[in-house]
XYZ file of C-alpha atoms in Angstrom:
244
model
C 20.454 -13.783 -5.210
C 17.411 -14.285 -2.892
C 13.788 -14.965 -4.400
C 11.512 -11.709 -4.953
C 8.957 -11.842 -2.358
C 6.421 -10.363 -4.875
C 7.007 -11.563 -8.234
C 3.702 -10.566 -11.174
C 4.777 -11.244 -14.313
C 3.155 -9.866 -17.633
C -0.073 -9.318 -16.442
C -2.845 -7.713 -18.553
C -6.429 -6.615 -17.695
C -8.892 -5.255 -19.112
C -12.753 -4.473 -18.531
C -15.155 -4.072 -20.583
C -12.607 -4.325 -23.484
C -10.554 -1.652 -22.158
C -7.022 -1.867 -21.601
C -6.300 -1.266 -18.135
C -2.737 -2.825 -17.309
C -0.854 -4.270 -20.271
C 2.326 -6.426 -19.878
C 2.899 -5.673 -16.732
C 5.782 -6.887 -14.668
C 6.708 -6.049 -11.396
C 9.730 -7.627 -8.639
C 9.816 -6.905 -5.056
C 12.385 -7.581 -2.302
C 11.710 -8.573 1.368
C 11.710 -5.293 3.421
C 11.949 -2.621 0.744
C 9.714 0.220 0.332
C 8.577 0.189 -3.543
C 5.954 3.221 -4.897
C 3.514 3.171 -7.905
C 3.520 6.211 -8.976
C 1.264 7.836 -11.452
C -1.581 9.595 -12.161
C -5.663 8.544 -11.722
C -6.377 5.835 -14.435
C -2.562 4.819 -14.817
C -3.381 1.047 -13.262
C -1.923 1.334 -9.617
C -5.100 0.364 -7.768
C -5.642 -2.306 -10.656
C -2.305 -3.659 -10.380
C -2.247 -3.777 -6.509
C -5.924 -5.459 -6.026
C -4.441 -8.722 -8.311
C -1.470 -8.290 -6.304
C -3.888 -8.914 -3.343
C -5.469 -11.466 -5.139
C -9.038 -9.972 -5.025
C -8.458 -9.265 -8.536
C -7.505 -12.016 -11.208
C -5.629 -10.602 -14.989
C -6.935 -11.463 -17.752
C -3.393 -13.109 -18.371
C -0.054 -13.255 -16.246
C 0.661 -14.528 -12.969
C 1.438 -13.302 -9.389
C 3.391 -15.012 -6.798
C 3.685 -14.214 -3.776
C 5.942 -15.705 -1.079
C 6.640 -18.235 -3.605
C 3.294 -18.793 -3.988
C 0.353 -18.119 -7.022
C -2.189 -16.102 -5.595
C -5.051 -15.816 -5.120
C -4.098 -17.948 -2.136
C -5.951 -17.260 1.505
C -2.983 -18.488 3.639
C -0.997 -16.174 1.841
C -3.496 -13.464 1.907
C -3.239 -13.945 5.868
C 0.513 -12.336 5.909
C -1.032 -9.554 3.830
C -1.876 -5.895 5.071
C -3.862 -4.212 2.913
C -5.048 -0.436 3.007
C -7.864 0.516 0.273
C -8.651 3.843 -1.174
C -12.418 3.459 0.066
C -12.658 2.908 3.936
C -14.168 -0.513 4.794
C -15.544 0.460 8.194
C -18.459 -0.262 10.460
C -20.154 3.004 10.953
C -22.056 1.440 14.015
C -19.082 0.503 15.501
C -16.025 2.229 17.499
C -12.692 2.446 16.712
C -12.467 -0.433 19.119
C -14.717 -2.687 18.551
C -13.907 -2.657 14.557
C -10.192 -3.116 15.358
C -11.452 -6.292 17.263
C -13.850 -7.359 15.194
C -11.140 -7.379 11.984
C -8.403 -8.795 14.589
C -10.948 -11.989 15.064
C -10.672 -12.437 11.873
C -7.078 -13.120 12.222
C -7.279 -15.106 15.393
C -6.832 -12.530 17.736
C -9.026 -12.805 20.962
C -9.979 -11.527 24.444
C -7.281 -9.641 26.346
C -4.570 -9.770 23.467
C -7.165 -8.551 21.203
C -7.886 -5.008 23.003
C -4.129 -4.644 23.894
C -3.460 -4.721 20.319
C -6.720 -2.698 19.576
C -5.306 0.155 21.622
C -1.233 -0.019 20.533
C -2.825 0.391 17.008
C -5.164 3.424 18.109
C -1.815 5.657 20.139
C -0.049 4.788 16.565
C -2.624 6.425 14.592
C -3.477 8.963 16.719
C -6.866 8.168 17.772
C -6.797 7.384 21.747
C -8.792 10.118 22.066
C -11.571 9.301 20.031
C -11.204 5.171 20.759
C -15.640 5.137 21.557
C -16.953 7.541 19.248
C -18.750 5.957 16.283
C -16.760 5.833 12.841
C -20.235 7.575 11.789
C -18.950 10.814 13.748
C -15.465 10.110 12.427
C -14.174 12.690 9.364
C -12.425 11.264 6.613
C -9.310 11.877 7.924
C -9.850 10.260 11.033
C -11.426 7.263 9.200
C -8.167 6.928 6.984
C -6.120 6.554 10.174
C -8.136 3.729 11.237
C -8.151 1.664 7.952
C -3.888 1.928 8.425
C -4.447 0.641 11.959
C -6.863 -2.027 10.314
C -4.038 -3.099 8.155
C -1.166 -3.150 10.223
C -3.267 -4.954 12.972
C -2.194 -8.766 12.133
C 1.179 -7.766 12.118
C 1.629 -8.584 8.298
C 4.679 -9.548 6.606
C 3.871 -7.292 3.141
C 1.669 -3.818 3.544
C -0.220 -2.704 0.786
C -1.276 0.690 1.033
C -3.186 2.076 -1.554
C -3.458 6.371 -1.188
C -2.762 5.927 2.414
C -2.092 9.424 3.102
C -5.172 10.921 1.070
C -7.083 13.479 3.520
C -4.868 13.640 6.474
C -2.907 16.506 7.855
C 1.085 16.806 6.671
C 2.109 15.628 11.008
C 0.249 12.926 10.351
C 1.413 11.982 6.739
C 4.858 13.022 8.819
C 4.192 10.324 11.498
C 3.312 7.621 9.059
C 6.164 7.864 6.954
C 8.270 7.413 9.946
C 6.131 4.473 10.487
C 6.599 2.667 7.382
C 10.512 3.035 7.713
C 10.510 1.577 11.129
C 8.082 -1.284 9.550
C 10.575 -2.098 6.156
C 13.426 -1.102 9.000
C 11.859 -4.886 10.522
C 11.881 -6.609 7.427
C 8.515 -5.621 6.212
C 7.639 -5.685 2.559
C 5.832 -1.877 1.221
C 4.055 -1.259 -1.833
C 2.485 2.234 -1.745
C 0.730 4.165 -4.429
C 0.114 7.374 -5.026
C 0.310 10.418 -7.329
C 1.959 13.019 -4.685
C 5.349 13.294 -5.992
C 6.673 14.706 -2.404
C 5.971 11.415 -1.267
C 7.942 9.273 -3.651
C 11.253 10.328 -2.290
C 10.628 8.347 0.923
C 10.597 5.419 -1.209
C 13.117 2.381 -1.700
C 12.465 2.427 -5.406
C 9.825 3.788 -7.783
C 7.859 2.452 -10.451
C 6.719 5.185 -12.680
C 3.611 4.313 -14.428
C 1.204 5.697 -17.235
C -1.583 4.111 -19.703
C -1.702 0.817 -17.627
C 2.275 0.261 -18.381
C 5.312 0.795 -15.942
C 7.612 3.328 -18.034
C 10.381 3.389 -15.717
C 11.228 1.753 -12.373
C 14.475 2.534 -9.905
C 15.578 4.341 -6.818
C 14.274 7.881 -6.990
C 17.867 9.360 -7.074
C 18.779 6.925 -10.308
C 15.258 8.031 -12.057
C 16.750 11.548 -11.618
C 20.119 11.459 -12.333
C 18.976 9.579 -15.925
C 16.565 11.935 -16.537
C 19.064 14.494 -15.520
C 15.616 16.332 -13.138
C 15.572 17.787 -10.348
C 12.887 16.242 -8.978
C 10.307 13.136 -9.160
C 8.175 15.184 -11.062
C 10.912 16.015 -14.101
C 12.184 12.344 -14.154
C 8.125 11.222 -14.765
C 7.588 13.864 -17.211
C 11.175 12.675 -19.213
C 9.963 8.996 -19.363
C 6.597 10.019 -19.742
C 7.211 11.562 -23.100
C 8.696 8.439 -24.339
C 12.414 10.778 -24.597
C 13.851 8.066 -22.323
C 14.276 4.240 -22.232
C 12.870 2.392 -18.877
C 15.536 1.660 -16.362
């Protein structure tokens, strides 16, 4: 059986005193698509930032690629996607894709060619010189995907990507992230629209900091015995059913 490429084992946080993740343990395969799915509070964004390794837990451990993070070589094969945009306002679309892409070694002619595959992916040719100051939010989320999938990473880490963007678009990036775990890369998505957690490999429900249940949609179902995302959550959520 191969290694997990993501591997966090009981990890617990908590600020301030507060509980935010507790025993947490999470495995995920080379070039799957895995969701965290739950409601605001439940300890996805948490969870996903130690992942990163801009986090630490208060206990527990994360590797990733066989290795404990934080780690900045491995963070170097990481895309990640935040809820808030991190953009230069005074900047283009261009120039920020650049800008990032030096940061990954990226440079001169290679640089803008990459700058502008990224822009026709997202959508945003059109608007490639405005000023992310004129950009809606929208618009701005579209860049921070093209910002993380600029260093062609081997694990994406997309936190709400789809949050403010029209359903052609959300369309279009779906289709995207198949074609990337299609290529062998690694996708951990959260988010709390259950429409969207069908698209994934495998789910991990989650609620109160804990995962309750975690599977392939269709299995979460069919133990539940739902019809939907949205019925399995609710049956584990209740505590009726054991995690799978």
């Amino acid at each position: 059986m191969r290694e997990p490429v993501i591997k966090a084992m009981e990890i617990n946080k908590q600020f301030a005193k507060k509980s935010i993740l507790s025993n947490v343990s999470l495995e995920v395969q080379g070039g799957e698509i895995i969701g965290l799915l739950g409601p605001s509070g439940s300890g996805k964004t948490t969870l996903v930032k130690i992942i990163v390794g801009m986090l630490a837990p208060n206990s527990g451990e994360v590797l990733v690629l066989n290795t404990k993070m934080p780690s900045l070589e491995v963070m170097s094969n990481i895309g990640y996607m935040a809820q808030a945009d991190a953009l230069y306002e005074d900047l283009n679309a261009i120039e920020n894709l650049i800008y990032f892409g030096g940061l990954y070694g990226w440079h001169g002619r290679a640089a803008k060619e990459r700058a502008l595959e990224m822009l026709q992916l997202v959508g945003l040719m059109d608007h490639k010189d405005k000023l992310i100051s004129s950009y809606s939010g929208g618009m701005k989320r579209r860049l921070s995907l093209a910002l993380a999938l600029y260093h062609k990473p081997k694990i994406l880490i997309l936190d709400e990507p789809t949050v403010g963007i029209d359903p052609i678009l959300r369309q279009q990036f779906w289709q995207e992230f198949a074609s990337l775990r299609d290529n062998g890369t690694t996708i951990i998505i959260t988010t709390h629209v259950m429409d969207e957690a069908d698209r994934c490999d495998r789910l991990a429900l989650m609620r109160d900091g804990e995962i309750i249940a975690i599977d392939t949609p269709t299995k979460l179902m069919e133990v539940s015995s739902a019809n939907s995302i949205e019925g399995a959550f609710i049956y584990f959520g209740s505590g009726e059913g054991e995690a799978v």
